[in-house]
mmCIF file of C-alpha atoms and ligand atoms in Angstrom:
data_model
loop_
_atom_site.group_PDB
_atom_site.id
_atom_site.type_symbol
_atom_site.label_atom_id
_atom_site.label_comp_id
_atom_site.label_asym_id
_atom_site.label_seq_id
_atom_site.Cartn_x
_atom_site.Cartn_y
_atom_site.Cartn_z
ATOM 1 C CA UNK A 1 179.941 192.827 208.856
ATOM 2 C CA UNK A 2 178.998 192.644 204.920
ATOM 3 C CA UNK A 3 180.686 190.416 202.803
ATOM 4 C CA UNK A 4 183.296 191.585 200.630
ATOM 5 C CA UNK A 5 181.931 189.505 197.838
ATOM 6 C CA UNK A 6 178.606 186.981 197.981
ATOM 7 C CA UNK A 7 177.945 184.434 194.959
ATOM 8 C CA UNK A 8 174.509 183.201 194.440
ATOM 9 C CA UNK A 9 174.745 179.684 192.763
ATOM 10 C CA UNK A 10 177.177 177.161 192.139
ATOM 11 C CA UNK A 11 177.228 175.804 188.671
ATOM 12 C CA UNK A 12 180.032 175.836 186.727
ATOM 13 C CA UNK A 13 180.053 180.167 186.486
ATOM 14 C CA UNK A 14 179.877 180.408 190.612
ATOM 15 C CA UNK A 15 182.023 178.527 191.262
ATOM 16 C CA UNK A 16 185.043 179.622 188.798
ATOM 17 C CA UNK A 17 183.632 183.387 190.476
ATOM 18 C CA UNK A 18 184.638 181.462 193.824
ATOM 19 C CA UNK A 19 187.800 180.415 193.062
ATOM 20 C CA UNK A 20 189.220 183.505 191.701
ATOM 21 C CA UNK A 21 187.352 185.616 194.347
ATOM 22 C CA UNK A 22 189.118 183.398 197.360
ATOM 23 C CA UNK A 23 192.485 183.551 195.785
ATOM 24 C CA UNK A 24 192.066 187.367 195.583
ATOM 25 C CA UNK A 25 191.338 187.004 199.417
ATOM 26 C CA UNK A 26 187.896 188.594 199.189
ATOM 27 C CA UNK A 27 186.822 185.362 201.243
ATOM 28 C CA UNK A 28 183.735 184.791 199.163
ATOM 29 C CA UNK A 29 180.837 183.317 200.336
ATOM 30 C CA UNK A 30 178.578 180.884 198.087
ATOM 31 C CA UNK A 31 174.994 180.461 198.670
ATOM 32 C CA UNK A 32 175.036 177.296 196.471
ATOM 33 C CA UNK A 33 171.299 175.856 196.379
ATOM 34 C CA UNK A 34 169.862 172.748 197.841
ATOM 35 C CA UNK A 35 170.415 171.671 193.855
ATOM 36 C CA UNK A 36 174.130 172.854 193.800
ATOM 37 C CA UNK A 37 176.275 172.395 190.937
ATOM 38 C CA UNK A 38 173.604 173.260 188.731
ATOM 39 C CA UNK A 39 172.574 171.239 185.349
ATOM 40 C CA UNK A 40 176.110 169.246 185.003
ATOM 41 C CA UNK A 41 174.734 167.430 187.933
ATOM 42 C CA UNK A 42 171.975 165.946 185.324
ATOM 43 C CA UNK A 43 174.804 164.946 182.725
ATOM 44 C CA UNK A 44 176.199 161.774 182.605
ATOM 45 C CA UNK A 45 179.397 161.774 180.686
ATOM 46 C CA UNK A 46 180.962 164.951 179.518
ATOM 47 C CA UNK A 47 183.993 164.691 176.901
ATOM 48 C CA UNK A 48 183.993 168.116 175.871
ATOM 49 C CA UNK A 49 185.423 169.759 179.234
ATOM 50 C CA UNK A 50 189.134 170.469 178.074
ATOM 51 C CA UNK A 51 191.622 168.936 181.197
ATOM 52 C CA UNK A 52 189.870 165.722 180.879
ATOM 53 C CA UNK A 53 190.611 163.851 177.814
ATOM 54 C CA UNK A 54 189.019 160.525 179.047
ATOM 55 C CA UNK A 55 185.831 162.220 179.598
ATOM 56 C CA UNK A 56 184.505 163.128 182.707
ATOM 57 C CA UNK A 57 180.747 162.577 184.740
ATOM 58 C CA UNK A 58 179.041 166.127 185.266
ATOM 59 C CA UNK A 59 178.719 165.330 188.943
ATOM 60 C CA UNK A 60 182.312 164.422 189.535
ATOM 61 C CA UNK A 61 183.295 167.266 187.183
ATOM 62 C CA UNK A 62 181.256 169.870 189.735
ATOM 63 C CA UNK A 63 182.727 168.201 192.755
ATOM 64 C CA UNK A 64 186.521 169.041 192.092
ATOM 65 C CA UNK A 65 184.928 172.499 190.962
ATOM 66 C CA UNK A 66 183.850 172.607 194.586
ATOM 67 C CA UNK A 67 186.818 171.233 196.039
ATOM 68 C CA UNK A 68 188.683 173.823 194.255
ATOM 69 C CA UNK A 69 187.054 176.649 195.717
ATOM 70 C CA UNK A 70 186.823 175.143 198.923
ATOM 71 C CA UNK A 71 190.678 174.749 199.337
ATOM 72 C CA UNK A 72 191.348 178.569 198.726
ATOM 73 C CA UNK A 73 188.359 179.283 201.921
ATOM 74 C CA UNK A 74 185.041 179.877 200.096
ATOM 75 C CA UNK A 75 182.282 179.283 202.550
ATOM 76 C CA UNK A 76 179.614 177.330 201.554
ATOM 77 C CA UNK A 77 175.731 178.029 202.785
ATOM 78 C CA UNK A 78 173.538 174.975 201.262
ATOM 79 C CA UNK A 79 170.467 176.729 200.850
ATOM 80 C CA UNK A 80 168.080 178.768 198.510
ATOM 81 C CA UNK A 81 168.206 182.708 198.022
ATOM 82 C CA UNK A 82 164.912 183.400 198.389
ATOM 83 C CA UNK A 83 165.140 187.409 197.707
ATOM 84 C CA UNK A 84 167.190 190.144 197.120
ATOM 85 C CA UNK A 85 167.679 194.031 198.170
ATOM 86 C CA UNK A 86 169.867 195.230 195.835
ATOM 87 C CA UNK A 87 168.322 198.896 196.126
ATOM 88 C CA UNK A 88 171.280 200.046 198.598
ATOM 89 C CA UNK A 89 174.627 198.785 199.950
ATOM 90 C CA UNK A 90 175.599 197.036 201.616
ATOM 91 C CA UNK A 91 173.641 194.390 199.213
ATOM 92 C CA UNK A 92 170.976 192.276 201.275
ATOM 93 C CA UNK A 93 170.223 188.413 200.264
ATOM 94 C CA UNK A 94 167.581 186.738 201.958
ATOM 95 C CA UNK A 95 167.691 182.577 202.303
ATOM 96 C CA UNK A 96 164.415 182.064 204.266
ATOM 97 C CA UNK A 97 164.470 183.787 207.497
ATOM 98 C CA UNK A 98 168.941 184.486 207.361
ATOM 99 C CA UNK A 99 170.274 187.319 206.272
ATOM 100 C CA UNK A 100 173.441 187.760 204.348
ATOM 101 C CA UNK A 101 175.252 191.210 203.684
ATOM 102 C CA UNK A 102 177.456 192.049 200.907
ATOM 103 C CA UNK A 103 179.512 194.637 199.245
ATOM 104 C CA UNK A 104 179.474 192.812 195.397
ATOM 105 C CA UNK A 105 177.279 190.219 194.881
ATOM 106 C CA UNK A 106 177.603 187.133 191.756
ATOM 107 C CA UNK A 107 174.623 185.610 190.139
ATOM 108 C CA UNK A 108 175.169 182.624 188.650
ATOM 109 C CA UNK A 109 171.989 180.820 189.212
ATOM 110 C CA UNK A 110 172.008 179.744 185.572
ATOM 111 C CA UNK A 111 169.127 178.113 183.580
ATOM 112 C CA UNK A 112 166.733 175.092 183.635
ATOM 113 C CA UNK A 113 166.210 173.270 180.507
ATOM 114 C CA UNK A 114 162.283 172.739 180.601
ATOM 115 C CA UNK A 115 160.616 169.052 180.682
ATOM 116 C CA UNK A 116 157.664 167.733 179.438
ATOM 117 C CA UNK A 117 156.890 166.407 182.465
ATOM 118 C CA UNK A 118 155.489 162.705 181.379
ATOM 119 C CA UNK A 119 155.951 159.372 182.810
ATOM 120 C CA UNK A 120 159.333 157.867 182.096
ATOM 121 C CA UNK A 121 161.007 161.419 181.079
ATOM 122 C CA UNK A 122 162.782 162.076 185.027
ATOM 123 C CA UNK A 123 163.725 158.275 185.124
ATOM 124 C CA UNK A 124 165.266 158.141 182.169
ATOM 125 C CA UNK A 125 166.963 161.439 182.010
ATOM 126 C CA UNK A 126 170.956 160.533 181.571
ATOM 127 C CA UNK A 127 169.573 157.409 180.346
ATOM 128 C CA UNK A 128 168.674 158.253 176.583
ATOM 129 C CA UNK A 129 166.479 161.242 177.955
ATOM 130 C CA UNK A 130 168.832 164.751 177.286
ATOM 131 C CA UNK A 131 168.131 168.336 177.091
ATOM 132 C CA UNK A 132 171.441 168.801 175.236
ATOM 133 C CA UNK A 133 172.640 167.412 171.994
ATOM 134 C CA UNK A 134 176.135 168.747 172.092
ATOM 135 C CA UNK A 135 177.001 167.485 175.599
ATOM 136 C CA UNK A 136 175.310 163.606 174.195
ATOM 137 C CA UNK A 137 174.840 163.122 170.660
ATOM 138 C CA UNK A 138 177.886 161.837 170.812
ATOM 139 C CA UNK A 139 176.771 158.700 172.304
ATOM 140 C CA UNK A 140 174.202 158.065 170.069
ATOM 141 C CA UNK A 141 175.731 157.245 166.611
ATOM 142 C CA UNK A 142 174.197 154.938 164.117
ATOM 143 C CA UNK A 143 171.139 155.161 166.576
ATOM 144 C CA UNK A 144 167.893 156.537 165.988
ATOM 145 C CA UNK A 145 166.678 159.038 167.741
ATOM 146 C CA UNK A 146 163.665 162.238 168.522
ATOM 147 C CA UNK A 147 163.774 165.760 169.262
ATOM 148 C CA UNK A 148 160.666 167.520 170.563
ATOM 149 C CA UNK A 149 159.992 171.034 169.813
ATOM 150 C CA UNK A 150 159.452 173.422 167.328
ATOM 151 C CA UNK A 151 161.627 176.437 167.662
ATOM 152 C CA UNK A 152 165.208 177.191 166.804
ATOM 153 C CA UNK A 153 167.083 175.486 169.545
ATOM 154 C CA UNK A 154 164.885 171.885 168.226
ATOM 155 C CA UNK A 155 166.027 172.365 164.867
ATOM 156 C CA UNK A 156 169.625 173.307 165.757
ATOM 157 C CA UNK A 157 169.899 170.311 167.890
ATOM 158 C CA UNK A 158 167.844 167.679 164.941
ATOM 159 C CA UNK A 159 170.307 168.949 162.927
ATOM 160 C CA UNK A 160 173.537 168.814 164.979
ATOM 161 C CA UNK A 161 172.119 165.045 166.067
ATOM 162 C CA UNK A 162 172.235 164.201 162.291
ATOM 163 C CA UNK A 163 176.501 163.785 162.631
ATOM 164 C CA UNK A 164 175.534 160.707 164.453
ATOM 165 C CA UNK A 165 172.709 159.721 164.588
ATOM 166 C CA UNK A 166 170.912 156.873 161.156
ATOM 167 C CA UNK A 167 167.878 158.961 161.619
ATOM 168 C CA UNK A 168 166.445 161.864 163.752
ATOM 169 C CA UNK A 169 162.500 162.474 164.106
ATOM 170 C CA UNK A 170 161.180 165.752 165.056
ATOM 171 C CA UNK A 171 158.241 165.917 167.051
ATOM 172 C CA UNK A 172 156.373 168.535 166.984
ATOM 173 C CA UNK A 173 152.972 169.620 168.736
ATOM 174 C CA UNK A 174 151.456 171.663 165.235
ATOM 175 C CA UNK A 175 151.525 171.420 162.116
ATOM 176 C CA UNK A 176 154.250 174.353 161.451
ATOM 177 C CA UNK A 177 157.754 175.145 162.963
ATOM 178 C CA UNK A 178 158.088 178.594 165.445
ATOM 179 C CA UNK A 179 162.018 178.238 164.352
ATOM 180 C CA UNK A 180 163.058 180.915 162.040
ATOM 181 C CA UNK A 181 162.368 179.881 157.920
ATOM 182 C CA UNK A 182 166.252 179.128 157.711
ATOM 183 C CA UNK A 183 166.682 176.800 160.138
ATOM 184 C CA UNK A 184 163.041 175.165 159.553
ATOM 185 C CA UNK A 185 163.682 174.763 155.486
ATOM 186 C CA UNK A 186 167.282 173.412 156.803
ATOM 187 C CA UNK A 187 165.888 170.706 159.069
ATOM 188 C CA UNK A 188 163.117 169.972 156.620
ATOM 189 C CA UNK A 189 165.402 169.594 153.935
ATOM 190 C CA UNK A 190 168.038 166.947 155.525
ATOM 191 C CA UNK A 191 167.639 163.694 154.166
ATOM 192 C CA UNK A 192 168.128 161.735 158.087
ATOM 193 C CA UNK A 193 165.266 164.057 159.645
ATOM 194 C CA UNK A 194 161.800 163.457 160.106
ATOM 195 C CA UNK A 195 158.891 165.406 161.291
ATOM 196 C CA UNK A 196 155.932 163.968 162.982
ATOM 197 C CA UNK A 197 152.805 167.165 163.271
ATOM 198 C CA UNK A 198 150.487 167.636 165.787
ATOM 199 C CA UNK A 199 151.969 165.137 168.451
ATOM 200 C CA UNK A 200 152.670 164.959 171.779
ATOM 201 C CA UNK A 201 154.542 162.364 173.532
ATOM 202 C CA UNK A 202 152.952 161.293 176.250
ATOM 203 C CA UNK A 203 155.324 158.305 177.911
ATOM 204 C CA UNK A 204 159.288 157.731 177.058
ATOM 205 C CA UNK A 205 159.705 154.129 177.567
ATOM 206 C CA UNK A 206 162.566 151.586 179.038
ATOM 207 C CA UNK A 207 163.536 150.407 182.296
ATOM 208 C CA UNK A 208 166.786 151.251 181.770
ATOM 209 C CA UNK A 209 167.554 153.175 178.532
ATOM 210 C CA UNK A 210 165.087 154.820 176.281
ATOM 211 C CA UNK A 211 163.445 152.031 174.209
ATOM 212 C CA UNK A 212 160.574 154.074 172.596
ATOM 213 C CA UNK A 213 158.332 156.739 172.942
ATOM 214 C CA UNK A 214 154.275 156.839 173.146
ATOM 215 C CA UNK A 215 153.179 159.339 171.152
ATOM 216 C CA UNK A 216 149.367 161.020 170.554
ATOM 217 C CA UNK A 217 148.163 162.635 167.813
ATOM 218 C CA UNK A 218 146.445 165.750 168.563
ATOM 219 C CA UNK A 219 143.759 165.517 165.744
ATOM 220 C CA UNK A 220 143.087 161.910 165.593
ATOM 221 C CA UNK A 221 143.789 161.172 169.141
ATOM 222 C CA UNK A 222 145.295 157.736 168.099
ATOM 223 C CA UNK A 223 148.703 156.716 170.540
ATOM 224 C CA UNK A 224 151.339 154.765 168.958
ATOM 225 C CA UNK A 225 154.675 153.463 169.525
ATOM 226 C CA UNK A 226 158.032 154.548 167.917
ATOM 227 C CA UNK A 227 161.146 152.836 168.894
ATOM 228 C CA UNK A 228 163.443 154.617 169.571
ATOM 229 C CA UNK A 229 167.130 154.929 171.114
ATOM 230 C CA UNK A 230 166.959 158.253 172.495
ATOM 231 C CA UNK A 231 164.948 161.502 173.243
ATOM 232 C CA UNK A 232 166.040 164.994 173.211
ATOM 233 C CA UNK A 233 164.112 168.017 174.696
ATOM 234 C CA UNK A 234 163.884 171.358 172.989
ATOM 235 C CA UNK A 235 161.355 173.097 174.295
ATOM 236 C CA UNK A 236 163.060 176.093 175.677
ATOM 237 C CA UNK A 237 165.547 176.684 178.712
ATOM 238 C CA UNK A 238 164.437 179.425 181.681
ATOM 239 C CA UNK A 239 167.099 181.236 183.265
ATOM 240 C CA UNK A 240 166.428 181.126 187.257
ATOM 241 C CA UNK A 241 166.227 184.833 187.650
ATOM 242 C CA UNK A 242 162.192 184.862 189.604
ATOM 243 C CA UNK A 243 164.323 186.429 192.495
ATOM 244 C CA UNK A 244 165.889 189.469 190.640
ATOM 245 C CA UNK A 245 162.909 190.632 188.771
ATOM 246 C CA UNK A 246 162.193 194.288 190.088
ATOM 247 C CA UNK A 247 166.022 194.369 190.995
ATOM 248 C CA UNK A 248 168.025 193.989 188.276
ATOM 249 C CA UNK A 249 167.085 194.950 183.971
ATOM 250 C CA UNK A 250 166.071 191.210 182.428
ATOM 251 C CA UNK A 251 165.445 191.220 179.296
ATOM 252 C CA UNK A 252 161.746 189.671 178.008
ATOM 253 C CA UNK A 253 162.962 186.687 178.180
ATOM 254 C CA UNK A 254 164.101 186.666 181.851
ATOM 255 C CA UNK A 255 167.988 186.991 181.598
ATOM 256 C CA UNK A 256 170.243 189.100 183.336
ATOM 257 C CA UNK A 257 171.156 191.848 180.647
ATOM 258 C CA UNK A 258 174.783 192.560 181.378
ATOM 259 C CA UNK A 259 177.673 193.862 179.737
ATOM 260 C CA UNK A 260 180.426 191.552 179.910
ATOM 261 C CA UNK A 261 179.584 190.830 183.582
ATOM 262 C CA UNK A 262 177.911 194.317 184.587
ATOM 263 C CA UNK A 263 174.349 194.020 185.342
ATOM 264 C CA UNK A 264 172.082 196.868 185.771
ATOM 265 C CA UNK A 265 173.190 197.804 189.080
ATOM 266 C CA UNK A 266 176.826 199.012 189.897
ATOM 267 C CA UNK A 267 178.410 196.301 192.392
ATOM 268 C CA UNK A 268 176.508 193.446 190.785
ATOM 269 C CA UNK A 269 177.722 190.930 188.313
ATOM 270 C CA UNK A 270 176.835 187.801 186.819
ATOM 271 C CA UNK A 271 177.758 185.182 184.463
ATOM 272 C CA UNK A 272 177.288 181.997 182.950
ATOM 273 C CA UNK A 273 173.480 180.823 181.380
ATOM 274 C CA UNK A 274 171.309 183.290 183.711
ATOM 275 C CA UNK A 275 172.974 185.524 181.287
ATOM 276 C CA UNK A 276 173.890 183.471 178.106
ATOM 277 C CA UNK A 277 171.350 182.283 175.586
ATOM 278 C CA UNK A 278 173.893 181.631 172.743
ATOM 279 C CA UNK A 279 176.511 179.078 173.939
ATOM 280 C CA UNK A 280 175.241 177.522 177.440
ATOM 281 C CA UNK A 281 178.458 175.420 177.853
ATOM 282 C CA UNK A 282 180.029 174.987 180.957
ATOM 283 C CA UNK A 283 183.263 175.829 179.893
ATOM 284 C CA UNK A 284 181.695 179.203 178.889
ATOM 285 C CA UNK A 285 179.625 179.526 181.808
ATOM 286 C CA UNK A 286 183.412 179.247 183.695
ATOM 287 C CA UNK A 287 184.886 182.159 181.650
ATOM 288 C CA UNK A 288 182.129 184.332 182.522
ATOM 289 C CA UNK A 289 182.714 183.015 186.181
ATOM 290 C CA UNK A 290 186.017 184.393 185.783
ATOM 291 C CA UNK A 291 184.911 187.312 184.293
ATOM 292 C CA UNK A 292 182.541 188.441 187.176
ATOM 293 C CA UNK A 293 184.825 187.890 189.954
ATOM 294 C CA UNK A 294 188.122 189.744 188.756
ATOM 295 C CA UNK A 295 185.052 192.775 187.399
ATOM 296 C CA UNK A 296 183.767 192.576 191.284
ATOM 297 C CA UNK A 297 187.092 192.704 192.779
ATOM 298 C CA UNK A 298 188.026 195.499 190.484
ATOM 299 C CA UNK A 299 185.311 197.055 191.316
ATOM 300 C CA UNK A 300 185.437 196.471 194.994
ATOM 301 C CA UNK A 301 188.854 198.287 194.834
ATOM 302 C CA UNK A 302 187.644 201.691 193.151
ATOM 303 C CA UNK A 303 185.213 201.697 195.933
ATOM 304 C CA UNK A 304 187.786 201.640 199.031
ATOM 305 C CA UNK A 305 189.865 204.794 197.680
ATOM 306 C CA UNK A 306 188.227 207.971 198.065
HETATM 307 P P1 NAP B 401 161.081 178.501 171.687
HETATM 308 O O1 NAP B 401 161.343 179.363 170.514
HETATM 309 O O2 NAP B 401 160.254 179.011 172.810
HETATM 310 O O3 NAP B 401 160.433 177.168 171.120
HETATM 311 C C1 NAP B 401 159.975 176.174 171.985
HETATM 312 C C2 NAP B 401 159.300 175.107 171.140
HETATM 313 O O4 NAP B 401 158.935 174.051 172.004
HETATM 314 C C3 NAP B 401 158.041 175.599 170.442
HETATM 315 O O5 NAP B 401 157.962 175.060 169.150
HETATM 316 C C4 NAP B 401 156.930 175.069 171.341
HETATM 317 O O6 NAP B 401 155.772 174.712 170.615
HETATM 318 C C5 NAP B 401 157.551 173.809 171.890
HETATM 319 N N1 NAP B 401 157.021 173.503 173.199
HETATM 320 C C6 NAP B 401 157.023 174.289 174.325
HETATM 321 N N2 NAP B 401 156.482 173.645 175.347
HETATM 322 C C7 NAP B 401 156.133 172.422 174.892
HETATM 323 C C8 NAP B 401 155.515 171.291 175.488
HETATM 324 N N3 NAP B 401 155.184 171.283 176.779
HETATM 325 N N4 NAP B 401 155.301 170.216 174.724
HETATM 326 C C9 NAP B 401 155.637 170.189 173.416
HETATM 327 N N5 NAP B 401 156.229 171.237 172.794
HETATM 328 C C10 NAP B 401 156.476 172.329 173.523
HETATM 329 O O7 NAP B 401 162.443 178.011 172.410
HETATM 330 P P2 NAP B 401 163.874 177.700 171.750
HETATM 331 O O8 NAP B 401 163.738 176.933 170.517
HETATM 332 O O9 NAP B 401 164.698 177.161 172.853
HETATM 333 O O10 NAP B 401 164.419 179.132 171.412
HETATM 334 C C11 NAP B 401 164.549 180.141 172.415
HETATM 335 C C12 NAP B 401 165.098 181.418 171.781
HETATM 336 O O11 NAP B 401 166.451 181.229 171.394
HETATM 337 C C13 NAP B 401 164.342 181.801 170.507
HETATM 338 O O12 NAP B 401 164.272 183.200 170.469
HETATM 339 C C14 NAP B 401 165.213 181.265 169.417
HETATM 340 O O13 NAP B 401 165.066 181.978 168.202
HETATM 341 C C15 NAP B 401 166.602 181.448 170.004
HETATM 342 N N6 NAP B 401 167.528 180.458 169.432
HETATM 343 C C16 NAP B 401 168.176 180.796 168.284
HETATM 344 C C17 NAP B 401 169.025 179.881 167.700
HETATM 345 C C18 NAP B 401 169.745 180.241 166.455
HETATM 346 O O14 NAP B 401 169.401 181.229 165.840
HETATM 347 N N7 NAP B 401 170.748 179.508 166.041
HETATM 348 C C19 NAP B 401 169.207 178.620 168.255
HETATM 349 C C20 NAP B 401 168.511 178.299 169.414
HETATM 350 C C21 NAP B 401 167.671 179.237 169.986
HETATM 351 P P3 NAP B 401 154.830 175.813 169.947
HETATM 352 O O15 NAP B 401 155.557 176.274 168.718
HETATM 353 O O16 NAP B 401 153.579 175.072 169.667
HETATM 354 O O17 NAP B 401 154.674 176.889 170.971
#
């Protein structure tokens, strides 16, 4: 028998989906990941969640999430989708070599901020090492800190970083921004940032907070040493949407394109980064959750009556 409703992922946005979905009786099932919960299970402290005014960690945060839809009878599969048949319904989802059937299906497999991939970076991450100045600048006022990139999202968070941080260095691999001339001239202007060209950093150092940074210069080849309190990563986010390419409209970037929670193809929905680009916050990404589940059980409904 198909599933009434199947939810790929369990971040914040799958797991709202489950909650409303099992307390509509549609006994959802959640194919959560071997890295369930998604990136709040890389964040240490998050004040920003509302329900928690002493501040929450993203792991425990994602565990009552999970609790939640657990106590109204969502079934839980630990395990990756590896592919999708959303050419006919009943919807098929592959993990490995077991099937799943499903009348609606829920992506929600959200987005990966990407690394740099250097010694120190994974060890550190949590640690002084973030991918996300609004969910940590907080912690790092009167300190000094780095951003890495060169595109919008670098320059938006060097500049949001500036509210508490003494001084905030950009480092950049060339010698001019990608960002758009606003927010370039903007960053470039502010009196606390600083931008280091043609760099890469090649080691974040401490044992156990960020301490400094090893950094190369790509035309002299010369490594040095900045000090430094804490490193942020804005190189770009990828939503995790390899498996729907060829079954659902992405746009160039790789997201789901959806309106409000409608993808491309009736009976699918999704929500939360894998379709969001602008706000990537996990109380958004739990709207949207909520969003795709009461659209899919709407939906489910105009299907039964002829
Ligand atoms: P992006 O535009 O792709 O920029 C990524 C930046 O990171 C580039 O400067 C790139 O350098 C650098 N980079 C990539 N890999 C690197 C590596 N391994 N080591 C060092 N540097 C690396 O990504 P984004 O800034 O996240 O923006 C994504 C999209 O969202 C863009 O379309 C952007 O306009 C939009 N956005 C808009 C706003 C806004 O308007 N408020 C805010 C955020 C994002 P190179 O330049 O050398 O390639």
């Amino acid at each position: 028998m198909a599933e009434k409703i199947l939810i790929i992922g369990s971040g914040p946005a799958g797991l709202t989906a489950a909650i409303y979905a099992a307390r509509a009786d549609l006994e959802p099932m959640m194919i959560e990941g071997f890295a369930r919960g998604g990136q709040l299970m890389i964040t240490t402290d998050v004040e920003n969640y509302p329900g928690f005014p002493d501040g929450i960690m993203g792991p425990d945060l994602m565990e009552q999430f999970r609790k939640q839809a657990e106590r109204f009878g969502t079934r839980l599969v630990t395990a990756d989708v590896t592919k999708v048949d959303f050419s006919q319904r009943p919807f098929k989802v592959w993990s490995g070599e077991d099937e799943y059937e499903a009348e609606s299906v829920v992506i929600s497999t959200g987005a990966s901020a990407r690394w740099l991939g250097i010694p120190g970076e994974e060890k550190l991450r949590g640690y002084g090492v973030s991918a996300c100045a609004t969910c940590d600048g907080f912690f790092f006022r009167d300190k000094e800190i780095a951003v890495v990139g060169g595109g919008d999202s670098a320059m938006e968070e060097a500049l949001f970083l500036t509210k508490f941080a003494s001084k905030v260095t950009i480092i950049h691999r060339r010698d001019e921004f990608r960002a758009s001339k606003i927010m370039a001239q903007r960053a470039l202007d502010h009196e606390k940032i600083e931008v280091i060209w043609d760099t890469v950093v090649e080691e974040v150092l401490g044992d156990n907070s960020v301490t400094g940074v090893k950094i190369r210069n790509r035309n002299t080849d010369e490594v040095t040493e900045l000090k430094l309190d804490g490193l942020f990563i804005a190189i770009g986010h990828d939503p995790n949407t390899k498996i729907f390419e060829g079954q659902l409209e992405l746009d160039e970037e790789g997201y789901i394109v959806a309106e409000g929670s409608r993808t491309s193809v009736a009976g699918v929905f999704a929500g939360g980064d894998v379709v969001d680009k602008v706000y990537r916050q996990a109380i958004t990404a739990a709207g949207m959750g909520c969003a795709a589940a009461l659209d899919a059980e709407r939906w489910l409904e105009s299907q039964e009556t002829p």
